[in-house]
XYZ file of C-alpha atoms in Angstrom:
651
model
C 206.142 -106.235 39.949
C 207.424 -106.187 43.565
C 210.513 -106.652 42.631
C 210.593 -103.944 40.053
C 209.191 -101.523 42.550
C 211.905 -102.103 45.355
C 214.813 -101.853 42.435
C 213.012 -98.312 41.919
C 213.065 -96.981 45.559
C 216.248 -99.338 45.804
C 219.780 -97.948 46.325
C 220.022 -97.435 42.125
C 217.208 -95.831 41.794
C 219.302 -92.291 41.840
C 221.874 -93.209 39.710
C 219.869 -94.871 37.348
C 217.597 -92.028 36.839
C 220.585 -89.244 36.711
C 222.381 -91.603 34.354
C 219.438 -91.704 31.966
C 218.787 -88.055 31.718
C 222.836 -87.745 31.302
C 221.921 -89.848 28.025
C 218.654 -87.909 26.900
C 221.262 -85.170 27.427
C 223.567 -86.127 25.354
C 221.358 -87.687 22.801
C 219.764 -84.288 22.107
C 222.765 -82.335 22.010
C 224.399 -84.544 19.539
C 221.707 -85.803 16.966
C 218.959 -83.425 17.174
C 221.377 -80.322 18.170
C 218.753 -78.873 20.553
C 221.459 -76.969 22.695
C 218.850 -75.506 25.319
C 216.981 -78.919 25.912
C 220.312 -80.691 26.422
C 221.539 -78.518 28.931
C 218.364 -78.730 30.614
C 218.396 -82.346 30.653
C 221.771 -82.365 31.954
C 220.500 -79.994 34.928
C 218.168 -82.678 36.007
C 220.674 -85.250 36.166
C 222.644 -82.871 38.457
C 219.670 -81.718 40.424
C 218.158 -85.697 40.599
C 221.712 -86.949 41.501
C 222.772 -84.256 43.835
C 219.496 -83.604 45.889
C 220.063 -86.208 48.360
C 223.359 -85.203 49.090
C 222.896 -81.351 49.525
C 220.001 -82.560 52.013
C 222.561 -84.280 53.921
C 225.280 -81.732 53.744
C 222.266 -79.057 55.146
C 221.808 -81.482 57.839
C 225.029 -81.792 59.216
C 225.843 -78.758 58.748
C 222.735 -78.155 61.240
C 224.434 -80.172 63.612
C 228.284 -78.527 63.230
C 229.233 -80.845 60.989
C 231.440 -80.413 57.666
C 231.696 -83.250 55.312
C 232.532 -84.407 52.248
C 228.930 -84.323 51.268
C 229.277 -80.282 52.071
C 232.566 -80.509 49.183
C 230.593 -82.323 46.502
C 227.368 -79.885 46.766
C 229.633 -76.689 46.823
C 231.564 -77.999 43.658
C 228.356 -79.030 41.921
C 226.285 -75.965 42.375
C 229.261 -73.937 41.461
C 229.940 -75.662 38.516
C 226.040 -75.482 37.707
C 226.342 -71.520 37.871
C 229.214 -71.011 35.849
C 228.059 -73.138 33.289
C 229.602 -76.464 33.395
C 226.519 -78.448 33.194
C 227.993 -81.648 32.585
C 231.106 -81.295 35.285
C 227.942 -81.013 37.465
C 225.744 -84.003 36.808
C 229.282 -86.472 35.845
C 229.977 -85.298 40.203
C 226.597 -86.022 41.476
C 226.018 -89.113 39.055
C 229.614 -90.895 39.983
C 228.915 -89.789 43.767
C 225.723 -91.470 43.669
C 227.073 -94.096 42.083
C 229.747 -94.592 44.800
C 227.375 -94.560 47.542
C 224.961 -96.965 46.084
C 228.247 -99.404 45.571
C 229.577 -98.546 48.906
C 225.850 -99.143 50.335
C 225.862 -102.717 48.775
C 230.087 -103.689 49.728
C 229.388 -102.743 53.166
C 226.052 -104.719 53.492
C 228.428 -107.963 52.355
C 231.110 -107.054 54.912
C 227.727 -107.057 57.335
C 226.947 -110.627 56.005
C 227.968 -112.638 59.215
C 225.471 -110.405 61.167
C 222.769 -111.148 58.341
C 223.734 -114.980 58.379
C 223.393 -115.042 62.628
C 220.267 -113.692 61.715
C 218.896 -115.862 59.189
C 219.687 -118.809 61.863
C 217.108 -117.952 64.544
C 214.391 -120.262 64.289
C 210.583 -119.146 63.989
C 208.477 -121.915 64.982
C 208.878 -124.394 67.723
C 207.233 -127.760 68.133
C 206.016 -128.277 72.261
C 203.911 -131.114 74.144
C 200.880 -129.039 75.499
C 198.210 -131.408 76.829
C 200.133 -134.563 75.628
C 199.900 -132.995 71.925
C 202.120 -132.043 69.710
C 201.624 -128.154 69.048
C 203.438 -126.080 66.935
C 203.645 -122.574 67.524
C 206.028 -119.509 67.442
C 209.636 -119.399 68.295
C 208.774 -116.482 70.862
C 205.446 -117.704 72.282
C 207.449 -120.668 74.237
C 206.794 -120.376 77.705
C 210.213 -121.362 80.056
C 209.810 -124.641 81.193
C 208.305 -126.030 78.932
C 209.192 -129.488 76.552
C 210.219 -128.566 72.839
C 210.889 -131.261 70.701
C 213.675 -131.354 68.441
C 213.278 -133.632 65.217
C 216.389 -134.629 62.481
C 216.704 -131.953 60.339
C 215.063 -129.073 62.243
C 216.099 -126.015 63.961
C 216.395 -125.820 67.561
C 214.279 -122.951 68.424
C 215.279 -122.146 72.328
C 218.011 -122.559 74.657
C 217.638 -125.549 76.602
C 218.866 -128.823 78.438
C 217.855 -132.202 77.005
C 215.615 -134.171 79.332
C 215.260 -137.261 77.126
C 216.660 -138.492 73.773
C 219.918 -138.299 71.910
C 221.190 -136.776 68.825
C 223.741 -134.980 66.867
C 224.066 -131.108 66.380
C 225.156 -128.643 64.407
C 226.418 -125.946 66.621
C 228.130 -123.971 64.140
C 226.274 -120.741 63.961
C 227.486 -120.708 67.731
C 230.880 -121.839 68.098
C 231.962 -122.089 64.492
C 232.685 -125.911 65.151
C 231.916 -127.468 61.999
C 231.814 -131.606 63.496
C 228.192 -132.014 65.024
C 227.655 -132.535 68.611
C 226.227 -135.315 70.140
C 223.278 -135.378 72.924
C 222.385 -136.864 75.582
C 220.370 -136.339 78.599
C 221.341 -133.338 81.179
C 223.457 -131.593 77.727
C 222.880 -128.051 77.100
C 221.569 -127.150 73.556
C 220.924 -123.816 72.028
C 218.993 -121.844 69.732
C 219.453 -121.615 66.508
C 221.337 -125.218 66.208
C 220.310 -127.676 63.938
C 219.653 -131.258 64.344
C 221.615 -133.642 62.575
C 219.915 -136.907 63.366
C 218.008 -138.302 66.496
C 215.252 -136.919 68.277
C 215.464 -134.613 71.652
C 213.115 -133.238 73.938
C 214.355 -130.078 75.582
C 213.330 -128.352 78.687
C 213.245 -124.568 77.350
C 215.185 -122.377 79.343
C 215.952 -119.106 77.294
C 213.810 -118.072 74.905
C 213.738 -114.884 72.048
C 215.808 -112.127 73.476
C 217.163 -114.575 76.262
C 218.924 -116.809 74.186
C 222.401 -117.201 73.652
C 221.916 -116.872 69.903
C 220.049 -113.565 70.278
C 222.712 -112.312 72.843
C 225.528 -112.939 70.218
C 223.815 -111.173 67.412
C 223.442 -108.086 69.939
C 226.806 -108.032 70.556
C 228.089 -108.301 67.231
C 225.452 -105.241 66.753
C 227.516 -103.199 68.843
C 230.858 -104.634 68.049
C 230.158 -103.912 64.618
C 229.475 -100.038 65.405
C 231.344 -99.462 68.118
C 234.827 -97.115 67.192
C 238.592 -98.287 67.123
C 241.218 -95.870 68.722
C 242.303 -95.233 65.027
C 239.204 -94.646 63.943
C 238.097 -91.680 65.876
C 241.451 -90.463 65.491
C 240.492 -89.936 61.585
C 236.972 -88.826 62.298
C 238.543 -85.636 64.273
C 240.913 -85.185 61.450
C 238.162 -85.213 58.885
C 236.584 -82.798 61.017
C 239.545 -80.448 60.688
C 240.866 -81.904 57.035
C 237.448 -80.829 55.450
C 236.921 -77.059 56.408
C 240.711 -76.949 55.185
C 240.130 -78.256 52.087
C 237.984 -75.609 51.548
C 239.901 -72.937 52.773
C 242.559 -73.874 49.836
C 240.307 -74.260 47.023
C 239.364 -70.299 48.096
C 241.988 -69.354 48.242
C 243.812 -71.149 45.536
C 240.236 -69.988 42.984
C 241.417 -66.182 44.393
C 244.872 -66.048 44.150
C 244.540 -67.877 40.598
C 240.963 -66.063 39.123
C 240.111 -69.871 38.208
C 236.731 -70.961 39.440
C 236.686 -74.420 38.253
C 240.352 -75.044 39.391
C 238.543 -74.398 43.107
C 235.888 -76.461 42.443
C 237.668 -79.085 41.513
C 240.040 -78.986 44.210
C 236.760 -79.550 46.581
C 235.964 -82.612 44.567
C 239.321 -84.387 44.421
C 239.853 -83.626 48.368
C 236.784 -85.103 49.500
C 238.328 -87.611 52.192
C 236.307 -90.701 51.532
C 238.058 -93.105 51.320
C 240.011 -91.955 54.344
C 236.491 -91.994 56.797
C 235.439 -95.069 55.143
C 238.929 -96.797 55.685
C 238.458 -97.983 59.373
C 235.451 -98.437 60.098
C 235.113 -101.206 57.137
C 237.803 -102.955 57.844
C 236.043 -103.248 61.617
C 232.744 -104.503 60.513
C 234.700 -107.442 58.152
C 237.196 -108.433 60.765
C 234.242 -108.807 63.542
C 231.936 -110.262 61.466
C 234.644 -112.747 60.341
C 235.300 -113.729 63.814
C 231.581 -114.238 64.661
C 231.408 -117.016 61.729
C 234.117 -118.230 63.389
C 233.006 -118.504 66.957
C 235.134 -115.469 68.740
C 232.899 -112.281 69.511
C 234.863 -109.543 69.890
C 233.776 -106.363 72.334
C 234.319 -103.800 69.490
C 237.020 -102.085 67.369
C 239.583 -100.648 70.525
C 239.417 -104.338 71.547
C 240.250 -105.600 67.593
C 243.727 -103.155 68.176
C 244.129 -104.148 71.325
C 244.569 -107.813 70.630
C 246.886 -107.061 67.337
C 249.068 -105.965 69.967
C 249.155 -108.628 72.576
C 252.791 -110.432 73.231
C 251.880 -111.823 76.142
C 249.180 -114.610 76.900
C 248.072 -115.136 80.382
C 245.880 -118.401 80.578
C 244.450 -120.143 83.944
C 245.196 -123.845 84.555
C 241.903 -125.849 85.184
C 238.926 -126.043 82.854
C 241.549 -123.826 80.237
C 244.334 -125.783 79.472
C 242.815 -128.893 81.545
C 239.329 -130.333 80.735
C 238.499 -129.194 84.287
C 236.606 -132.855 84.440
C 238.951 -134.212 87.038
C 239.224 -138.019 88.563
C 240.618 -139.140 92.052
C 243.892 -141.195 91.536
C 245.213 -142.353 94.836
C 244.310 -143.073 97.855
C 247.398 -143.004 100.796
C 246.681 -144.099 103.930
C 248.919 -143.221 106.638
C 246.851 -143.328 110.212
C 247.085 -145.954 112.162
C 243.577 -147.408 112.505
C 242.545 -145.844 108.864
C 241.965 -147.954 105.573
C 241.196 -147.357 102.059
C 237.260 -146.926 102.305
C 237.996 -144.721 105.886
C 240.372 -142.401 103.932
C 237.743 -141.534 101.723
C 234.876 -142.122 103.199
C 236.256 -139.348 105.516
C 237.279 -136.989 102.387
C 234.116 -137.554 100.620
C 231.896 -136.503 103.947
C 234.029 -132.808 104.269
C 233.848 -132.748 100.281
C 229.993 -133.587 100.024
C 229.040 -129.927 101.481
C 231.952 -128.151 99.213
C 231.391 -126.748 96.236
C 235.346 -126.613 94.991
C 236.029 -128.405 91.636
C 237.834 -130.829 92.915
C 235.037 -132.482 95.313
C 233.051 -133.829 93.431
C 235.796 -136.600 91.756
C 236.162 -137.409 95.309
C 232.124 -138.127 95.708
C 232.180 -139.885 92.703
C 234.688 -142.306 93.184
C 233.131 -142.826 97.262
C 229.832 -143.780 95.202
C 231.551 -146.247 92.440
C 233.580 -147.933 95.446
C 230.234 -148.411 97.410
C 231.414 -146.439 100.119
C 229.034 -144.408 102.141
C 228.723 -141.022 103.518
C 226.696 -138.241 104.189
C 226.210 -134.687 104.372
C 228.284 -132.867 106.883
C 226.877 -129.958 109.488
C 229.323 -127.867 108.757
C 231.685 -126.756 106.302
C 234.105 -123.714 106.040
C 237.023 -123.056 102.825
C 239.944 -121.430 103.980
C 241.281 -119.826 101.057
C 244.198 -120.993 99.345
C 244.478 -124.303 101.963
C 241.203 -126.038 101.949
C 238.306 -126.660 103.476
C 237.336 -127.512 107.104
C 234.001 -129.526 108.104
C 232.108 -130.861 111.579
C 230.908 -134.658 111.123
C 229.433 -136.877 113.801
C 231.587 -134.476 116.536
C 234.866 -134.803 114.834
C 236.409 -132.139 112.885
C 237.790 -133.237 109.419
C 240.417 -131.283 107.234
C 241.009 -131.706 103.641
C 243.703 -129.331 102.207
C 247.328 -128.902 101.934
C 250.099 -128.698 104.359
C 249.133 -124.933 105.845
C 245.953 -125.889 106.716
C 247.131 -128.527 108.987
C 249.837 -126.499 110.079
C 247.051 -123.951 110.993
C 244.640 -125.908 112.705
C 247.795 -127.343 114.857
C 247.712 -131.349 113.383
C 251.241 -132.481 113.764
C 252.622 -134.612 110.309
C 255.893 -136.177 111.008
C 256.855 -135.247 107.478
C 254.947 -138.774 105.632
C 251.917 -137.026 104.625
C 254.302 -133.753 102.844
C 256.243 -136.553 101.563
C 252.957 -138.140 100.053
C 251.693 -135.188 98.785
C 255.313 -133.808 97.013
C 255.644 -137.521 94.659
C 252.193 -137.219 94.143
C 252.413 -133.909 92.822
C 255.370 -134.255 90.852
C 253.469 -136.867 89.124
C 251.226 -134.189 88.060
C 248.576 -135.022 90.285
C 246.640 -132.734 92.801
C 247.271 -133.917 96.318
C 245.057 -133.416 99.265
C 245.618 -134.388 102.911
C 242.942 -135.950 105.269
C 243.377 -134.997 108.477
C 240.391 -135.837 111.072
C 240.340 -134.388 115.010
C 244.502 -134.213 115.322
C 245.221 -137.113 113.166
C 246.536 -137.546 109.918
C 244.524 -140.167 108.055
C 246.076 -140.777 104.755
C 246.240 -138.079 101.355
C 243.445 -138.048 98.808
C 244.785 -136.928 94.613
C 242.906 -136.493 91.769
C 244.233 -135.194 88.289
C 242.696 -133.793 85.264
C 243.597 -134.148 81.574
C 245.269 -132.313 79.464
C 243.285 -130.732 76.276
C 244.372 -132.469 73.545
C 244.979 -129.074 71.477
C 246.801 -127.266 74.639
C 249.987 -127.331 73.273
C 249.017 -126.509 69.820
C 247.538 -123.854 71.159
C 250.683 -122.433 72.280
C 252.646 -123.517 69.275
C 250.484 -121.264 67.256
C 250.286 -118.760 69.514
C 254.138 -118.117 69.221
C 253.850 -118.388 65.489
C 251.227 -115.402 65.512
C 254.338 -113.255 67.176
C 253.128 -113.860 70.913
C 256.623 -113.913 73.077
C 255.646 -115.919 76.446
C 252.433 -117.859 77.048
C 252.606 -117.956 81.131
C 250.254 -120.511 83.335
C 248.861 -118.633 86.376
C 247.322 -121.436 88.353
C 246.163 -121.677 92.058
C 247.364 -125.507 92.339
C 251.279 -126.600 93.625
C 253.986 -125.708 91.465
C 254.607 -129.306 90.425
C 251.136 -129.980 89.288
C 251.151 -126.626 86.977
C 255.159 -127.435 85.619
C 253.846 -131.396 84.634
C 251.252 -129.203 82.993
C 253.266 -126.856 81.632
C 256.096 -129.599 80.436
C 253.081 -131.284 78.481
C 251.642 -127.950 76.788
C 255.309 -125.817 76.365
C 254.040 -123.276 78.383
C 256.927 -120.747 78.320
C 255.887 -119.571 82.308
C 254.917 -121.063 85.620
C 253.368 -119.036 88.194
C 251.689 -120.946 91.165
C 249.934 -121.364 93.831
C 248.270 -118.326 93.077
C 245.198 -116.976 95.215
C 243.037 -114.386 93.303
C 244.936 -111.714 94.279
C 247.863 -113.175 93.116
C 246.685 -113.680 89.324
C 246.181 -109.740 89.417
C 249.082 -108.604 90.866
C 250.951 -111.327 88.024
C 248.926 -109.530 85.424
C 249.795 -105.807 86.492
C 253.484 -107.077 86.769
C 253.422 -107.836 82.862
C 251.997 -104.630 81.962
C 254.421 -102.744 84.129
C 257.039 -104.483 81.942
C 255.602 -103.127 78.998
C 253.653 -105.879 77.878
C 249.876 -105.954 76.097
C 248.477 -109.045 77.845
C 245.771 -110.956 77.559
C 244.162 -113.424 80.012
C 242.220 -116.479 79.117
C 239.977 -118.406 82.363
C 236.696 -119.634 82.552
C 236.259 -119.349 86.317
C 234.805 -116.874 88.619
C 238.608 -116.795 90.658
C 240.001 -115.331 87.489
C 237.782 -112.609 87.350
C 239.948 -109.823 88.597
C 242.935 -110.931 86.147
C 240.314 -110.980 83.273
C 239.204 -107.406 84.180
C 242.586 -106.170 84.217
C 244.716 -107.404 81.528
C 244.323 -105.540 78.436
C 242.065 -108.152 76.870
C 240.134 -110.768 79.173
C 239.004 -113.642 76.743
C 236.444 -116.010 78.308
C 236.168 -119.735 77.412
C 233.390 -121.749 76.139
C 231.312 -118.596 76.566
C 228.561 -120.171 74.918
C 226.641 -121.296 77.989
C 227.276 -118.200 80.004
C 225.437 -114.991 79.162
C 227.859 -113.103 81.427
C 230.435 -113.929 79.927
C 229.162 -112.741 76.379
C 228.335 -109.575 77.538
C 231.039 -108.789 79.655
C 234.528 -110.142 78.246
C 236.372 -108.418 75.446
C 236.991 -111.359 73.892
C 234.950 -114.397 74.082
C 235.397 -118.229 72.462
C 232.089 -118.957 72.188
C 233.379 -122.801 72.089
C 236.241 -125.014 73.622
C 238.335 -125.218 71.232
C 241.236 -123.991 71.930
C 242.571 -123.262 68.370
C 240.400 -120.353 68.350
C 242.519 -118.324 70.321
C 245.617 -117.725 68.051
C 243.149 -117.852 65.129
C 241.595 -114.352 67.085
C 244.567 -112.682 67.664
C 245.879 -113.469 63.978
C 242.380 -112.009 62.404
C 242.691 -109.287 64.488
C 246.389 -108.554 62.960
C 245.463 -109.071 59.728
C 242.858 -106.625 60.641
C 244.704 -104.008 61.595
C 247.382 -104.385 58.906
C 244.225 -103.641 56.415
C 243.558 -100.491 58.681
C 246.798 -99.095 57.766
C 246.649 -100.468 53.991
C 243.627 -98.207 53.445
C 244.848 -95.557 55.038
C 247.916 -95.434 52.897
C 245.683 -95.835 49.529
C 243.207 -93.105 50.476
C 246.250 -90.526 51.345
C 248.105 -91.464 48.150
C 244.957 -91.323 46.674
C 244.507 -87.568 47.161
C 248.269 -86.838 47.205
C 248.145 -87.872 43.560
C 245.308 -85.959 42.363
C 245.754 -82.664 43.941
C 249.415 -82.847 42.359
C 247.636 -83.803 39.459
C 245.372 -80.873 39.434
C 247.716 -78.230 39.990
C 250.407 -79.801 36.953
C 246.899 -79.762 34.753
C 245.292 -83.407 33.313
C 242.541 -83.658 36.117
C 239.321 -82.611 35.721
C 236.203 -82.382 38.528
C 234.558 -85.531 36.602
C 237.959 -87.378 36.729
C 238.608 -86.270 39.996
C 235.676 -87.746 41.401
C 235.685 -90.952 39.149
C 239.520 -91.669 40.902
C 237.990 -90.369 44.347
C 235.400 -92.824 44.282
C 237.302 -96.002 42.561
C 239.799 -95.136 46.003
C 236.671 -95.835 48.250
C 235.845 -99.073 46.573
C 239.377 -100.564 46.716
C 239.520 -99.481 50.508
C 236.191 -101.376 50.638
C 237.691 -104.545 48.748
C 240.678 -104.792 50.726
C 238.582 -104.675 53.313
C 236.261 -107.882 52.538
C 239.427 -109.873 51.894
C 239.116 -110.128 55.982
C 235.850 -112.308 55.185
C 237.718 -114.872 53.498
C 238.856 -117.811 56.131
C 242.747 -117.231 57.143
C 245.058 -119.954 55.396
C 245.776 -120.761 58.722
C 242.676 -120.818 60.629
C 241.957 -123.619 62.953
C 240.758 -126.830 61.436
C 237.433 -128.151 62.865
C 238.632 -129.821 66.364
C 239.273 -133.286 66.221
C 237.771 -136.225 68.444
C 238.687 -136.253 71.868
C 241.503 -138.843 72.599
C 241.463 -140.787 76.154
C 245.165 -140.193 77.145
C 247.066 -143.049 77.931
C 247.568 -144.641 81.405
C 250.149 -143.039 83.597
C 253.443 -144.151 85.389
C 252.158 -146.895 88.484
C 251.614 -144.986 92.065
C 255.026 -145.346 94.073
C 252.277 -146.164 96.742
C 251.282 -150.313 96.677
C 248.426 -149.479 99.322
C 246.993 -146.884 96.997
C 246.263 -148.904 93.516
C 245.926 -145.709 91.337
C 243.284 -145.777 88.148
C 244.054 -144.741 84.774
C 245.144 -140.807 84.829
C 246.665 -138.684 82.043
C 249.915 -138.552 80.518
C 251.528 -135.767 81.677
C-alpha cells in the first residue's frame, strides 16, 4: 500500500492521470460518440497535465524569468481556446512525460552521489566501561575506541591503536585491492573491513569525516556551473522571448494561429539548457566512483584543456619515505658514528623530510644523540643548530659558503657523485670544520613513469619536474620516469614564477604536489591537483582537483574523463540545435504538427540525457586497480669504501 501511494504522488503520477483521461477521451468519442463529454475529458487531461507547468511558468515569470515552461503554457492554452483540444492535452501529456523521464535519467547520472551516500555507516561499536556498546554513527565522542570487526563498516575517521586487518577503501579512493592495517595507520569512514579485527581511536566523526567532506563537495561540484554552461543559460534567456516574438509575428503576418502555436512548442530550447549541465553531474559523479573530486564544472573545462603537467618531486613522483645511503667522512678526527651522530643531533630538532631517515638510521646503528638548543632552516641551504657549544651545519655548499667554513673542494666533490647517483647529498659541517657528507634517497613510484606515458597519450605535450633538490637528483629522477622537463633547485618562489612562465607561453597547466612548499604553484596554475587528499581535509576543500588516493594512474584517467566530458558538452549541443533547426524547417514546409513537435522536442532531451550517462560507464582505458608495491632493486656500490651504502633505488 506504501508503495502504491508514493507511485501516486510519485513523478508519474501526472502523466499517468492525463494519459488516462486522454483514453476516457477518446473512448467516448469513438464508441459511444458523446462529442461534448470527450472534449471535456480531453480538457482535463490538458488542465491535469499542464497545471504544474503554468504554475512554474507564473513563477518565473515573477522573478524575470522566460522559459520554456512560459512556451508550452502559451501554446496549450491557445490551442485550448481555439479549439484544438487534443493538440492541447498530446503538449502537456508528452511534456509531462519528458520531465518525469528527465526527473528519473538525471537521478541515475546523480547515482555516485547516492552510492557515497549509501556508504556512511549508522551504528558504531565502542568500549565504554570495558563493554562493548553499540550506538549511533554520530553519537561517537572523539577519542574514543571503536572497534572494527570483518565484515563491518567503519563508522569514523580514525588511527588504529591495536590490531590488523584488511580494507576496502574504495568508496574513498576508488582503489579496488584492500588495504592492510596495522597500528599508527589512518582509516576512514565509510570503509569496510575485509578481515581482522581493529580498534580505532575516533578522530572525525559525522560531518567531520573525510567521507562526509567528499559527499559535500561532490554536492557542490555537481551544481556548480561550467563556463559553457552559463553561456547557454544567458542565451536561453534571450533565445526564449525571441521565439516568441516570431511565432507573433509569423501567426500575424500569416492569419494562422496554430502555425504560432506550434512554432512556441517546437522552439522550446530543452534540450539545449539541459545539455550541459547533465553532462556535468555524470562526468563528476564518474570521477567520484573513481577517486578524483573535482571543484565543479569551470574546473571539468579547465582540465580538458591542460597540455602542460607541472608535478613536484618528493612524496609525488617519489614515495617521499626516504632512507640515508652514505655516510662520507672527510674530517680529520671524525668517524662513521661522529658523522652522524653529529647530523642526527642538528636533524633531531628539524622538521624537513629528510631528517628523520637520518634519526632513523642514528637509532638502528645504536648511535646516540640528543635534542639540540637550537635550530634555525635557512631556506633553500639547510639548517643550522647549537649543540653542547658547537655550532653544527647540515646543508649544501651555500650554506657553508655562508657561514664562512672553508671546503677544499672534497666535500663538493662528495656531494656532486653522490648526487649524480640520484641520491640527496648533505654536508656536515661542525664549528669551521667539515666533518664528512650525509645522503639519503627515496624511491621511485612504481607507476611514475606510466603516469607520464599516459599522460602524453591523453594529448598532454610536456610533463615538467619542478623540484627544490640538485639538478642531478631530479634528472636521475626524471631519466627513470621520462619526465619531458627538469627544473631545479627550486625555492617556493621559484615553482610560481615556473608556473606563470608556462601560462605566459600559452599553456593550460596543471600542478600536482602534496606539500605545503607547493602551495603557491598549486594556487596558480590553472588547475592545482592535490595528492592522496584523502587524509587532508584541506586539501579536499581547497584544490580543484584532488586524488583522493596515491595512485598515480588517476591523474591521466581525470584529465581523459574530463575530455570525454567536454566532447559530450558539444555533442549535445549540436543535437539540440539540429534538433530545432529541423523542425522549425519542418513546420514552415508543412508535416509538423504541435503534438509532433513536442514528441521530437522531448525525444531530443532524452538522447542529450543518454549521451550524457555514457560518461558513467568506466573509460576503456581507465587505470587498473594499482598493483603491489615492488622493493626496487639494489643500486650501483658507493664510489666511497669508507661509506658502505645500504640498499637504495634504481634510478
Amino acid at each position: 500500500m506504501q508503495k502504491l501511494r508514493a507511485s501516486i504522488r510519485g513523478r508519474w503520477a501526472v502523466p499517468a492521470a492525463a494519459g488516462a483521461l486522454i483514453v476516457l477521451s477518446f473512448a467516448l468519442d469513438g464508441l459511444a460518440e458523446l462529442t461534448l463529454a470527450a472534449n471535456l475529458a480531453m480538457i482535463a487531461a490538458a488542465v491535469v497535465a499542464g497545471w504544474g507547468i503554468v504554475v512554474k511558468a507564473v513563477r518565473a515569470l515573477v522573478v524575470k524569468d522566460i522559459g520554456i515552461d512560459l512556451l508550452v503554457s502559451v501554446a496549450a492554452i491557445g490551442a485550448i481556446i481555439i479549439g484544438n483540444y487534443w493538440e492541447a492535452a498530446a503538449v502537456t501529456f508528452l511534456f509531462a512525460i519528458g520531465g518525469a523521464l528527465e526527473s528519473a535519467t538525471l537521478n541515475r547520472t546523480r547515482s555516485a552521489l547516492a552510492e557515497l551516500v549509501a556508504v556512511a555507516p549508522d551504528v558504531a561499536v565502542v568500549l565504554r566501561g570495558g563493554r562493548q556498546v553499540e550506538v549511533s554513527a554520530a553519537d561517537v565522542t572523539p577519542g574514543e575506541t571503536v572497534l572494527v570487526k570483518h565484515g563491518a563498516k567503519v563508522p569514523v575517521d580514525g588511527v588504529v591503536i591495536d590490531g590488523a586487518g584488511s580494507i576496502d577503501e574504495a568508496s574513498i579512493t576508488g582503489e579496488s585491492i584492500p588495504v592492510e592495517k596495522t597500528e599508527r595507520d589512518r582509516v576512514f569512514a565509510g570503509t569496510i573491513s575485509r578481515s581482522g579485527f581493529l580498534q580505532v581511536r575516533a578522530t572525525g566523526i559525522g560531518a567531520d569525516t573525510t567521507l562526509a567532506r567528499i559527499i559535500h563537495r561532490v554536492e557542490e561540484a555537481q551544481d556548480a556551473k561550467a563556463k559553457t554552461q552559463s553561456f547557454i543559460d544567458r542565451f536561453a534567456r534571450w533565445y526564449t522571448p525571441a521565439v516568441m516574438v516570431l511565432a507573433l509575428v509569423a501567426g500575424i503576418a500569416s492569419g494562422d494561429v496554430v502555425l504560432a502555436l506550434t512554432l512556441l512548442v517546437i522552439g522550446c530550447p530543452g534540450a539545449l539548457v539541459i545539455s550541459i549541465p547533465v553532462a556535468i553531474v555524470a562526468g563528476i559523479g564518474r570521477a567520484a566512483k573513481d577517486g578524483i573530486l573535482i571543484k565543479g564544472g569551470e574546473f571539468l573545462e579547465a582540465s580538458a584543456r591542460i597540455d602542460v603537467v607541472a608535478v613536484d618531486k618528493t612524496g609525488t613522483l617519489t614515495e617521499g619515505r626516504p632512507q640515508l645511503t652514505d655516510v662520507v667522512v672527510l674530517g680529520e678526527g671524525f668517524d662513521r658514528a661522529s658523522v652522524l651522530h653529529w647530523a642526527a643531533r642538528a636533524e633531531a630538532g628539524s622538521e624537513h623530510p629528510l631528517a628523520r631517515p637520518i634519526l632513523e638510521a642514528a637509532d638502528s646503528e645504536g648511535v646516540a644523540y640528543a635534542l639540540p638548543e637550537r635550530v634555525e632552516p635557512v631556506v633553500g641551504k639547510g639548517i643550522v643548530a647549537a649543540a653542547d657549544s658547537r655550532r653544527v651545519l647540515v646543508g649544501n655548499a651555500a650554506l657553508l659558503e655562508q657561514f664562512g667554513v672553508v671546503d677544499d673542494g672534497s666535500a663538493a666533490r662528495a656531494a656532486e657523485e653522490l648526487a649524480r647517483l640520484g641520491r640527496t647529498p648533505m654536508i656536515v659541517a661542525v664549528d669551521a670544520e667539515v666533518a664528512g657528507v650525509v645522503a639519503v634517497a627515496d624511491t621511485v613510484r612504481t607507476d611514475a613513469r606510466e603516469m607520464v606515458e599516459q599522460l602524453h597519450a591523453t594529448g598532454i605535450e610536456r610533463v615538467v619536474m619542478l623540484t627544490g633538490d640538485v639538478r642531478f637528483v631530479a634528472e636521475a629522477i626524471a631519466d627513470a620516469t621520462g619526465i619531458d622537463d627538469v627544473r631545479a633547485g627550486l625555492l617556493p618562489e621559484d615553482k610560481l614564477d615556473a608556473v606563470r612562465e608556462l601560462q605566459r607561453a600559452g599553456h593550460t597547466v596543471a600542478m600536482v604536489g602534496d606539500g605545503v612548499n607547493d602551495a603557491p604553484a598549486l594556487a596558480t596554475a590553472d588547475i592545482g591537483v592535490a595528492m592522496g587528499a584523502a587524509g587532508s581535509a584541506v586539501a579536499v576543500e581547497t584544490a580543484d582537483l584532488a586524488l583522493m588516493g596515491d595512485n598515480l594512474l588517476r591523474l591521466p584517467e581525470a584529465i581523459a574523463l574530463a575530455k570525454r566530458t567536454v566532447a559530450v558538452m558539444r555533442q549535445n549541443i549540436v543535437i539540440a540545435l539540429l534538433t530545432v533547426a529541423a523542425l522549425l524547417a519542418g513546420v514552415f514546409f508543412g508535416g509538423v504538427t504541435m503534438a509532433v513537435g513536442m514528441l521530437v522536442h522531448e525525444a531530443s532531451v532524452l538522447v542529450v540525457i543518454v549521451n550524457a550517462m555514457r560518461l558513467l560507464r568506466r573509460s576503456p582505458g581507465a587505470a587498473a586497480p594499482r598493483r603491489a608495491a615492488v622493493r626496487p632493486a639494489p643500486a650501483a656500490a658507493s664510489p666511497f669504501a669508507e661509506a658502505p651504502s645500504p640498499e637504495r633505488p634504481t634510478r
